[in-house]
Coordinates of C-alpha atoms and ligand atoms in Angstrom, one line a residue:
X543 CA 6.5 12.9 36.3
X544 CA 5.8 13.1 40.4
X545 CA 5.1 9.9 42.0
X546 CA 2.9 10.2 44.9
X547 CA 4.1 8.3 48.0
X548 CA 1.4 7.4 50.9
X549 CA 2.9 9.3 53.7
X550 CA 0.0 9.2 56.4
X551 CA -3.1 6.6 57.1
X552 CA -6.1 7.6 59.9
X553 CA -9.1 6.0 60.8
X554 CA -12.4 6.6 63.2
X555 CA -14.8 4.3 64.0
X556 CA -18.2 5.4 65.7
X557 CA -18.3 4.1 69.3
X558 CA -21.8 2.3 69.3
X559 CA -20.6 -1.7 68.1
X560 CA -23.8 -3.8 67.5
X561 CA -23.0 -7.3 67.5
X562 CA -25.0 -9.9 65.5
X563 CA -26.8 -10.9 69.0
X564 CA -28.4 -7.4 69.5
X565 CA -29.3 -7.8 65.7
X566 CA -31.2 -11.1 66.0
X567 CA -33.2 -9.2 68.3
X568 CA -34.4 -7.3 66.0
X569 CA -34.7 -9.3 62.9
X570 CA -35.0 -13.0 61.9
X571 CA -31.6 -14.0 61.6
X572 CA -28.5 -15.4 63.7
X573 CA -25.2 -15.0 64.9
X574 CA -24.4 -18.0 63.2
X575 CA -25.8 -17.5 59.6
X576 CA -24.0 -14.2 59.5
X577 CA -20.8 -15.3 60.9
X578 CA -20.9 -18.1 58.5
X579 CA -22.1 -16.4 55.4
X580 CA -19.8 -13.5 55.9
X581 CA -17.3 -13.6 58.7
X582 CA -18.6 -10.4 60.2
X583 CA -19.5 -10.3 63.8
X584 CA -20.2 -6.8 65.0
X585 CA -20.7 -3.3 62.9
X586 CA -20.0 0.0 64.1
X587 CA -23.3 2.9 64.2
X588 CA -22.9 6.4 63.7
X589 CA -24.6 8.3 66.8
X590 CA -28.0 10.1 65.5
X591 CA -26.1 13.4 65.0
X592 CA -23.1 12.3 63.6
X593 CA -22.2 12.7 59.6
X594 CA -19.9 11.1 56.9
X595 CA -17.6 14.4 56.9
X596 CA -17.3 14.0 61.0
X597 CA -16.1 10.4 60.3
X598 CA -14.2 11.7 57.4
X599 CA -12.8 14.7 59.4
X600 CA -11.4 12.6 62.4
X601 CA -9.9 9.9 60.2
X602 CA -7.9 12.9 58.1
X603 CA -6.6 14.6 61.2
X604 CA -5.1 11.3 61.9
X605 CA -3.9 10.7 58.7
X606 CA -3.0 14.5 58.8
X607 CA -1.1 13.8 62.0
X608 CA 0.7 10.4 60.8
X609 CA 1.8 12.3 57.6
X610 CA 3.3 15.3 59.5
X611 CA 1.3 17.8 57.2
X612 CA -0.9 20.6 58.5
X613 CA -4.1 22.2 57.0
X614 CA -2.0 24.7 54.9
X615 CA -0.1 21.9 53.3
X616 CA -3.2 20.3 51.6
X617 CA -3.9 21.1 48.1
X618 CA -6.2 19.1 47.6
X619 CA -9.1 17.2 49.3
X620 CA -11.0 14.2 47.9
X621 CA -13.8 12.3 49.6
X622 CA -15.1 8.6 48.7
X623 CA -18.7 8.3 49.3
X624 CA -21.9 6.8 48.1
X625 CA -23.6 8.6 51.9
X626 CA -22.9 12.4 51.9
X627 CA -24.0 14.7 54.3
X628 CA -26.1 16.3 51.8
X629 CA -27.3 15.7 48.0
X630 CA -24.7 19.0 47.6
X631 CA -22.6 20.4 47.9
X632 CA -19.8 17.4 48.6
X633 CA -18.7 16.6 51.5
X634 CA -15.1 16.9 51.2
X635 CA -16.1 20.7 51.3
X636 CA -17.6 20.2 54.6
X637 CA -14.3 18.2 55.6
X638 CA -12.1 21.1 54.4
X639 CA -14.1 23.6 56.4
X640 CA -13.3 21.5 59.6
X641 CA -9.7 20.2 59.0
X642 CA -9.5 24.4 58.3
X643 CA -7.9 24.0 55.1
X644 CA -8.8 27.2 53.3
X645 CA -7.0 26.1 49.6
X646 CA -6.8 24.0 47.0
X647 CA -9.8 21.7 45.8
X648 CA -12.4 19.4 47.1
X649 CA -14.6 17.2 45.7
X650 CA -16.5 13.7 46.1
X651 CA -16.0 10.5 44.2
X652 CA -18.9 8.1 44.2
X653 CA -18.0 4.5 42.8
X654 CA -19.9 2.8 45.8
X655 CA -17.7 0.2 47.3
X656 CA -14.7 1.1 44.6
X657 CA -14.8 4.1 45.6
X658 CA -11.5 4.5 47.4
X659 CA -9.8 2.9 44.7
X660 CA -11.1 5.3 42.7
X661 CA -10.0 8.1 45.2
X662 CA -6.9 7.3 45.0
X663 CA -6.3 6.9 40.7
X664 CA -7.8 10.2 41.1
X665 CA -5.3 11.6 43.5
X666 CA -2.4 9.8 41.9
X667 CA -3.0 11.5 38.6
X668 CA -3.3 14.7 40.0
X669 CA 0.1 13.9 41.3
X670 CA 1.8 12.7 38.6
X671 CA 1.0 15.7 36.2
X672 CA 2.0 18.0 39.0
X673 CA -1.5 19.7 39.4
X674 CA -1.5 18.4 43.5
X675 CA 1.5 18.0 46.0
X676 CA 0.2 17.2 49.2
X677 CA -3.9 15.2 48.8
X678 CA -6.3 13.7 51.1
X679 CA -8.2 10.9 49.9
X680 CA -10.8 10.0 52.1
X681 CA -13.1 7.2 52.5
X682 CA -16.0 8.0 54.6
X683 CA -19.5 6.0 55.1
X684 CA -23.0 6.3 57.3
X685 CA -24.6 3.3 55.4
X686 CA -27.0 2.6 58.4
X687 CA -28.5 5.5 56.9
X688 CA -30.0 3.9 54.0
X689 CA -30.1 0.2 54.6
X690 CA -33.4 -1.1 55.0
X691 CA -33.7 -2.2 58.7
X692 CA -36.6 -4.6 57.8
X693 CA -34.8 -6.2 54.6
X694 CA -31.8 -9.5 56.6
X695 CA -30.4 -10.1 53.3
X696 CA -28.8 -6.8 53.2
X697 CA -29.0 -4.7 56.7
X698 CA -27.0 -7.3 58.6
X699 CA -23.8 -6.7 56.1
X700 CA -22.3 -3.1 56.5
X701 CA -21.4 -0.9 58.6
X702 CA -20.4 2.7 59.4
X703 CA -16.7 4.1 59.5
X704 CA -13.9 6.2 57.9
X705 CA -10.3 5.9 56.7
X706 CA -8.1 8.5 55.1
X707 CA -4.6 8.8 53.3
X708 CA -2.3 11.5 52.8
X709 CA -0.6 11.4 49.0
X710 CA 3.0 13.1 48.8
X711 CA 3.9 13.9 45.6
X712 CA 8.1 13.0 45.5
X713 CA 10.4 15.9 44.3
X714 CA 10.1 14.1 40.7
X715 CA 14.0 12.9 41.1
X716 CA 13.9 9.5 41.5
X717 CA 16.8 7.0 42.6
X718 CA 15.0 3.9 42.0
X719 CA 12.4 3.4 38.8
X720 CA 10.0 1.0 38.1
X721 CA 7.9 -1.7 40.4
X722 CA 10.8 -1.4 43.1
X723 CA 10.4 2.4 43.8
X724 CA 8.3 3.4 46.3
X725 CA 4.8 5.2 45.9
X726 CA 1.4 4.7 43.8
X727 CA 2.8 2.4 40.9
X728 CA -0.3 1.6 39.1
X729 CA -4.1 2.3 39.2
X730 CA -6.6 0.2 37.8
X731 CA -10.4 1.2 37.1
X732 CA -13.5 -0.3 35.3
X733 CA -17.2 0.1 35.4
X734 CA -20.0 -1.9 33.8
X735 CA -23.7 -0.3 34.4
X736 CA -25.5 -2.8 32.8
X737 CA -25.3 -4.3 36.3
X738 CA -26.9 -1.5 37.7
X739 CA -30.2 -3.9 39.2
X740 CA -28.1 -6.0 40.8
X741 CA -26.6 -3.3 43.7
X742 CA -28.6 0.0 43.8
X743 CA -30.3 2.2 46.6
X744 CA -33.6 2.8 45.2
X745 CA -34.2 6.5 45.1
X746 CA -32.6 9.7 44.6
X747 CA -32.9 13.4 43.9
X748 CA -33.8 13.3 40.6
X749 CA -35.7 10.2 40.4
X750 CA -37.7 9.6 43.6
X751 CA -36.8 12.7 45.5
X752 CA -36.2 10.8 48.1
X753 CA -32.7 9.0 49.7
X754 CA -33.9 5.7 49.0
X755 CA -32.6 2.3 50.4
X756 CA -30.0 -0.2 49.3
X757 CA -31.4 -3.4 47.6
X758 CA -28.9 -6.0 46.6
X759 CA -28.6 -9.5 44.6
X760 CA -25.8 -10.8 47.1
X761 CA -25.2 -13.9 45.0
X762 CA -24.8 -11.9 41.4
X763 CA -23.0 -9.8 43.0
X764 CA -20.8 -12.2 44.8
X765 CA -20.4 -14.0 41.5
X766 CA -19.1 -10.7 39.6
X767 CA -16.9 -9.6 42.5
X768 CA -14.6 -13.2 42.8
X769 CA -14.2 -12.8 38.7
X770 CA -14.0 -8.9 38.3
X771 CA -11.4 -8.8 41.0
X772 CA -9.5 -11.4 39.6
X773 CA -8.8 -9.2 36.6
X774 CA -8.9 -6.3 38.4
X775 CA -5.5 -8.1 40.5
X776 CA -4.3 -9.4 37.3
X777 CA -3.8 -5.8 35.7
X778 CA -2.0 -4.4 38.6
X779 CA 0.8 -7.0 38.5
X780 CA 1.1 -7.5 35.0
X781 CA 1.6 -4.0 34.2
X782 CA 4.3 -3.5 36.8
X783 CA 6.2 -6.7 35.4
X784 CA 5.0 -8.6 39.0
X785 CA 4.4 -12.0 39.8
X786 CA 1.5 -12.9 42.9
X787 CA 4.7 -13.9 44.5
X788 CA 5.8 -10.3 44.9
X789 CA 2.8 -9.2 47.2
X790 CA 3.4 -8.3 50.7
X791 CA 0.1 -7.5 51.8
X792 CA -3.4 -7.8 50.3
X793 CA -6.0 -5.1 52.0
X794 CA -8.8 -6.1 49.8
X795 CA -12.2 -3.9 50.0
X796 CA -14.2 -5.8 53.5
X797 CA -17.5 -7.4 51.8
X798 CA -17.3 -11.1 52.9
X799 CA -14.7 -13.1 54.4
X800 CA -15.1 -16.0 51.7
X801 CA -14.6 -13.5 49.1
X802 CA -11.2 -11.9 50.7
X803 CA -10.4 -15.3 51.5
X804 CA -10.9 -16.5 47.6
X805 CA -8.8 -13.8 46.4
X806 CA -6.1 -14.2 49.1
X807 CA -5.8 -17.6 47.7
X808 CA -5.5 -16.8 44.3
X809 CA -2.3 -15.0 44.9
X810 CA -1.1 -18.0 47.1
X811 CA -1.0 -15.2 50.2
X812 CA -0.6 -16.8 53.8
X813 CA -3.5 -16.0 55.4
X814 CA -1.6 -13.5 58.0
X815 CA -0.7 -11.3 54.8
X816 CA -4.5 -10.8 53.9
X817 CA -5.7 -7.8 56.2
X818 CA -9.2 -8.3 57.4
X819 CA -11.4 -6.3 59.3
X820 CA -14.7 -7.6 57.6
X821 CA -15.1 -9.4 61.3
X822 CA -15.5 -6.5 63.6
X823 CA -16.3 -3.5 60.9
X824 CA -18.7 -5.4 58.3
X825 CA -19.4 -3.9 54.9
X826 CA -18.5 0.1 55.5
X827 CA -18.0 0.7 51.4
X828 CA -15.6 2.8 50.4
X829 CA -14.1 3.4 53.8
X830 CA -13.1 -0.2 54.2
X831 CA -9.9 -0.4 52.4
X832 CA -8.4 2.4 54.2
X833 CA -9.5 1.7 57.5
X834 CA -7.8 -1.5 56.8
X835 CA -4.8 -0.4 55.4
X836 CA -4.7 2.0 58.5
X837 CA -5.0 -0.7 61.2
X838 CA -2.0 -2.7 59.4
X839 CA 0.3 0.7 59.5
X840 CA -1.0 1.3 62.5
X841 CA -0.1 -1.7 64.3
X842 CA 3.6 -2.5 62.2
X843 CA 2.6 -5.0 59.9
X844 CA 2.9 -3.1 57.0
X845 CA 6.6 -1.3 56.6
X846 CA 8.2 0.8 54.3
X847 CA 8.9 -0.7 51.3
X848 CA 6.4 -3.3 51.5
X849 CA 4.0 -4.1 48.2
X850 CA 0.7 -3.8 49.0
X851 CA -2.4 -4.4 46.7
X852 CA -5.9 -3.0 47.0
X853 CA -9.2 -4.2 45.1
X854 CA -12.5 -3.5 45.3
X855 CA -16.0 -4.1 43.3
X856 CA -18.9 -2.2 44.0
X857 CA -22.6 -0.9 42.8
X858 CA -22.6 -0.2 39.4
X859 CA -20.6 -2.1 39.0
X860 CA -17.4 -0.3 39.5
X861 CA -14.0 -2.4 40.5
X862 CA -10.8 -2.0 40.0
X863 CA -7.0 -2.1 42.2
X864 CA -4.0 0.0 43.4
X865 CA -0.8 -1.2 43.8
X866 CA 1.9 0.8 46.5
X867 CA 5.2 0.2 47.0
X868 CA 4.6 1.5 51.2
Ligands
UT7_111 O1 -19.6 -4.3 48.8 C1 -20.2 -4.6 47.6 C2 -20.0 -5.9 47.2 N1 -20.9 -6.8 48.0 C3 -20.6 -8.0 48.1 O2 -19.5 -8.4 47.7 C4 -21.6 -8.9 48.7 C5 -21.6 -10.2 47.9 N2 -22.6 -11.2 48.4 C6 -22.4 -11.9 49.5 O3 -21.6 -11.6 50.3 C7 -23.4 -13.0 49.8 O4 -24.1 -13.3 48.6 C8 -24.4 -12.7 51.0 C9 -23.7 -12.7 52.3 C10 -25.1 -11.4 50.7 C11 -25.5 -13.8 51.0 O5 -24.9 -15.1 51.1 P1 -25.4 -16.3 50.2 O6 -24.6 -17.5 50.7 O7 -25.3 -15.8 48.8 O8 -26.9 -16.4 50.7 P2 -28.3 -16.2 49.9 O9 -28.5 -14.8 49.5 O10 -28.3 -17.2 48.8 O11 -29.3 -16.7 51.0 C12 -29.4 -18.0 51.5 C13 -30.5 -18.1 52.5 C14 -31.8 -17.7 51.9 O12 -32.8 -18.6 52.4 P3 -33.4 -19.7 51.4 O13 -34.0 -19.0 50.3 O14 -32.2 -20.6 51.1 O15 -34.4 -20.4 52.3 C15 -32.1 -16.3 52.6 O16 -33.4 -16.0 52.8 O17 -30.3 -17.3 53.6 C16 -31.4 -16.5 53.9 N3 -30.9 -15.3 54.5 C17 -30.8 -15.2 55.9 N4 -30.9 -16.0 56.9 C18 -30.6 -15.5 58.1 C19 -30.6 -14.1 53.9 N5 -30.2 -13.2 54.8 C20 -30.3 -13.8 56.0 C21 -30.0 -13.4 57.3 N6 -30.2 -14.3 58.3 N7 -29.5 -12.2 57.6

């Protein structure tokens, strides 16, 4: 069996920031009910023009750059998103066209807010059985496309954005085994659509015809996510033989500060090893986790053999964790 080892992060973030300010403008809210509710502060806008595969494309070059590979190297190409460019065909096609990769497969995942987490059980599978040596697993979101600019409780949360990952696959020797080697040691995934009413965008090709808008139950949903991603945590350290006391860094999915906050606390983290960016990027989905995860590389806080642990819960519901020896 390969391991797959995260050898490159990237990230874009449109230029346009809105802060909660210019929002109160607009609708009846505040600065202060968001900040308090949420801990986010601004949100990042895709220009009119500008698509989930250009995010996505400008966070994999980086990642692309970061790992050291270049277009031929990719055998693979998988994009996160609930916001394609198109109903088809995916939009990890469109961000193989632009990164020129002209092999290999790409396709989309859609688990909504999990949907990284997803990416990335995807990838490392792929890995493992030796079917992909060199993936992109891309997390890319234009939510301001279908929030509902009338409706507080929900278009004040997310935002727009994209983070990527390159995925090595090892040579399959391995020096070190187990919870101390380095790479993907464990993915975790679970879904649970009786939930469906409680985080959905209300249309779609087949029902509506239309793209529909996102409608949420904040507090049902807030109530699943604390519990589901408990368990979610619990699976990842208790099938690697790990206590919470083995966790370097936590770069939870960026919904709501008292959530990530919760969670962080649960493993008895010091705040300063919980990476948050829920403050200045707000909800963007399944971009947020590796737009995190790339800020914390980015800026030396996470180092090479470093434990970090991902978790996310999203529409659906879908949740679930990865755990990474960096
Ligand atoms: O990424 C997928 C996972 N998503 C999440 O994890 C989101 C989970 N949910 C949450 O983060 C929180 O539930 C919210 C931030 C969405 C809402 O916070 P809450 O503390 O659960 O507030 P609430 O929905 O119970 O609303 C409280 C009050 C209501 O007024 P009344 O009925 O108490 O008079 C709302 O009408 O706040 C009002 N409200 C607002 N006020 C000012 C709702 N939205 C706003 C707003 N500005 N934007």
């Amino acid at each position: 069996m390969y391991r797959s080892l995260v050898t490159g992060c990237g990230a874009y973030l449109p230029s346009q920031i809105v802060t909660n300010a210019e929002l109160a403008k607009r609708i009846d809210t505040t600065d202060e009910w968001i900040r308090q509710r949420t801990g986010i502060r601004q949100r990042h806008i895709a220009a009119d023009g500008e698509f989930t595969s250009d995010l996505g494309s400008a966070a994999a070059r980086e990642a692309m750059a970061q790992a050291g590979v270049k277009p031929a190297d990719i055998d693979l190409i998988i994009c996160a998103t609930s916001t394609p460019d198109e109903t088809f065909p995916a939009t990890a096609t469109r961000i193989q066209t632009r990164l020129g990769v002209g092999q290999g497969a790409a396709f989309d995942v859609q688990a909504v807010c999990s949907g990284f987490v997803y990416g990335m059980a995807v990838a490392d599978n792929f890995v493992r059985v030796g079917q992909a040596k060199t993936v992109l697993v891309i997390g890319a979101e234009t939510f301001s496309r279908i929030l509902d600019w009338e409706d507080r409780s929900t278009c004040v949360l997310f935002g727009d954005g994209a983070g990527a990952v390159v995925l090595q696959a090892t040579n399959g020797v391995e020096k070190t085994n187990g919870a101390k080697a380095r790479g993907v040691l464990s993915t975790h995934l679970y879904a649970d659509g009786t939930h469906h009413d409680a985080l959905y965008v209300d249309g779609g090709p087949s029902s509506t015809k239309t793209v529909g808008h996102l409608r949420m139950e904040g507090k049902e949903v807030y109530r699943h996510a604390v519990v589901r991603m408990a368990e979610a945590i619990d699976a990842a350290l208790d099938a690697n033989g790990l206590t919470p006391g083995d966790v370097d860094w936590l770069v939870p999915h960026q919904a709501n500060i008292r959530i990530i906050e919760s969670m962080g606390r649960r493993l008895n983290l010091p705040g300063d090893r919980v990476v948050v960016t829920v403050d200045r990027h707000a909800n963007t989905s399944a971009a947020s986790i590796p737009l995190a995860l790339s800020e914390a590389v980015g800026d030396g806080r996470i180092q090479q053999g470093d434990l970090v642990l991902m978790e996310a819960m999203g529409g659906g519901f879908t949740w679930g964790s990865a755990l990474v020896r960096w």
